[in-house]
Amino acid sequence: MPALPEFRKKTIEAIGEVLTEDEIVSVVRAATGNDIFNVYAGKNDPRAIQLSKTLDQLELEGTERWLLTY
């Protein structure tokens, strides 16, 4: 179940502020086994959008907690 929109937005922004793009790539790979740019988001997307798109897909799959745990 997706988080409340305000909480989700704040969470994504907070994660984007503390992680570099390379760290996001590593975390997504560790959590999902997938390359973020191949499966979830574009390289030109801002970090918050990369995270949002990734969470969108993982929420559809019911596996977003794996990413949030990492």
XYZ file of N, CA and C in Angstrom:
210
model
N 0.843 -1.170 0.000
C 0.000 0.000 0.000
C 0.897 1.246 0.000
N 0.710 2.131 -0.964
C 1.537 3.340 -1.024
C 1.356 4.218 0.209
N 2.416 4.911 0.551
C 2.378 5.828 1.693
C 1.496 7.029 1.376
N 1.100 7.741 2.408
C 0.351 8.972 2.211
C 1.188 9.916 1.346
N 0.560 10.633 0.406
C 1.322 11.469 -0.529
C 2.308 12.439 0.135
N 1.918 13.111 1.196
C 2.823 14.057 1.852
C 4.011 13.342 2.487
N 3.735 12.230 3.157
C 4.799 11.468 3.803
C 5.737 10.888 2.756
N 5.172 10.375 1.669
C 5.964 9.792 0.592
C 6.883 10.850 -0.009
N 6.350 12.028 -0.287
C 7.142 13.105 -0.880
C 8.290 13.508 0.050
N 7.998 13.669 1.327
C 9.035 14.043 2.288
C 10.108 12.964 2.396
N 9.694 11.729 2.367
C 10.640 10.617 2.439
C 11.557 10.612 1.232
N 10.985 10.762 0.044
C 11.774 10.776 -1.189
C 12.753 11.942 -1.181
N 12.289 13.119 -0.784
C 13.167 14.287 -0.739
C 14.304 14.093 0.263
N 13.994 13.512 1.410
C 15.016 13.281 2.433
C 16.065 12.288 1.943
N 15.633 11.228 1.310
C 16.570 10.240 0.780
C 17.429 10.879 -0.306
N 16.803 11.641 -1.197
C 17.526 12.304 -2.278
C 18.550 13.310 -1.789
N 18.300 13.906 -0.635
C 19.236 14.878 -0.078
C 20.494 14.225 0.492
N 20.368 13.023 1.008
C 21.520 12.399 1.673
C 22.277 11.400 0.800
N 21.654 10.906 -0.244
C 22.326 9.932 -1.108
C 22.738 10.569 -2.425
N 23.923 10.241 -2.880
C 24.363 10.661 -4.204
C 23.701 9.749 -5.238
N 23.813 10.112 -6.498
C 23.247 9.254 -7.532
C 23.906 7.878 -7.531
N 25.219 7.838 -7.345
C 25.914 6.545 -7.294
C 25.419 5.691 -6.137
N 25.145 6.317 -5.003
C 24.630 5.572 -3.853
C 23.216 5.062 -4.134
N 22.402 5.858 -4.797
C 21.046 5.418 -5.152
C 21.122 4.220 -6.089
N 22.013 4.293 -7.070
C 22.192 3.173 -8.003
C 22.564 1.906 -7.227
N 23.484 2.033 -6.283
C 23.927 0.876 -5.489
C 22.815 0.328 -4.608
N 22.062 1.213 -3.974
C 20.984 0.784 -3.084
C 19.883 0.081 -3.878
N 19.522 0.637 -5.015
C 18.483 0.004 -5.838
C 18.954 -1.360 -6.325
N 20.211 -1.453 -6.724
C 20.757 -2.744 -7.167
C 20.727 -3.756 -6.021
N 21.143 -3.336 -4.826
C 21.166 -4.233 -3.675
C 19.754 -4.675 -3.291
N 18.809 -3.755 -3.353
C 17.441 -4.054 -2.921
C 16.654 -4.860 -3.942
N 16.927 -4.618 -5.231
C 16.075 -5.232 -6.262
C 16.814 -6.183 -7.196
N 18.133 -6.018 -7.272
C 18.900 -6.789 -8.242
C 18.860 -6.176 -9.631
N 18.200 -5.020 -9.773
C 18.042 -4.370 -11.072
C 18.838 -3.080 -11.165
N 19.182 -2.727 -12.389
C 19.807 -1.442 -12.672
C 18.702 -0.387 -12.751
N 18.785 0.628 -11.904
C 17.749 1.657 -11.844
C 17.497 2.282 -13.210
N 18.569 2.503 -13.998
C 18.417 3.174 -15.279
C 17.913 2.252 -16.377
N 18.001 0.982 -16.160
C 17.490 0.032 -17.142
C 16.023 -0.309 -16.893
N 15.596 -0.248 -15.643
C 14.263 -0.741 -15.303
C 13.312 0.344 -14.800
N 13.819 1.326 -14.046
C 12.916 2.216 -13.325
C 12.932 3.676 -13.758
N 14.089 4.263 -13.987
C 14.174 5.715 -14.199
C 15.225 6.045 -15.247
N 15.224 7.310 -15.667
C 16.189 7.781 -16.647
C 17.381 8.456 -15.979
N 18.525 8.429 -16.658
C 19.733 9.049 -16.116
C 19.586 10.556 -15.960
N 18.755 11.177 -16.764
C 18.596 12.628 -16.694
C 17.562 13.070 -15.662
N 16.901 12.117 -15.035
C 15.925 12.457 -13.994
C 16.661 12.949 -12.746
N 16.120 13.961 -12.059
C 16.677 14.344 -10.756
C 16.576 13.162 -9.781
N 17.420 13.159 -8.756
C 17.438 12.035 -7.803
C 16.065 11.760 -7.203
N 15.326 12.800 -6.842
C 14.002 12.589 -6.249
C 13.062 11.902 -7.243
N 13.164 12.238 -8.512
C 12.318 11.605 -9.530
C 12.757 10.161 -9.753
N 14.070 9.922 -9.739
C 14.562 8.545 -9.855
C 13.972 7.687 -8.741
N 14.012 8.215 -7.530
C 13.464 7.489 -6.382
C 11.959 7.309 -6.495
N 11.262 8.351 -6.910
C 9.810 8.289 -7.032
C 9.384 7.248 -8.068
N 10.030 7.277 -9.226
C 9.694 6.304 -10.277
C 9.997 4.874 -9.822
N 11.114 4.721 -9.136
C 11.477 3.394 -8.637
C 10.456 2.915 -7.613
N 10.105 3.783 -6.680
C 9.098 3.412 -5.675
C 7.746 3.125 -6.315
N 7.370 3.899 -7.343
C 6.105 3.639 -8.042
C 6.043 2.195 -8.518
N 7.106 1.764 -9.196
C 7.129 0.403 -9.735
C 7.172 -0.639 -8.622
N 7.986 -0.389 -7.618
C 8.087 -1.356 -6.530
C 6.795 -1.450 -5.728
N 6.073 -0.342 -5.596
C 4.772 -0.379 -4.919
C 3.782 -1.228 -5.707
N 3.846 -1.148 -7.030
C 2.975 -1.991 -7.856
C 3.293 -3.474 -7.643
N 4.570 -3.759 -7.443
C 5.009 -5.133 -7.226
C 4.854 -5.570 -5.774
N 4.642 -4.598 -4.876
C 4.532 -4.909 -3.458
C 5.879 -5.157 -2.791
N 6.944 -4.615 -3.383
C 8.291 -4.865 -2.856
C 9.033 -3.594 -2.458
N 8.312 -2.485 -2.268
C 8.956 -1.218 -1.943
C 9.695 -1.242 -0.610
N 9.261 -2.102 0.308
C 9.922 -2.169 1.616
C 11.360 -2.620 1.519
N 11.674 -3.406 0.499
C 13.064 -3.825 0.317
C 13.946 -2.608 0.064
N 13.482 -1.709 -0.799
C 14.259 -0.502 -1.076
C 14.343 0.384 0.152
N 13.238 0.586 0.816
C 13.213 1.464 1.980
C 14.053 0.910 3.132
N 14.167 -0.411 3.207
C 15.005 -1.027 4.230
C 16.472 -0.712 3.988
N 16.872 -0.762 2.736
C 18.275 -0.443 2.407
C 18.523 1.041 2.593
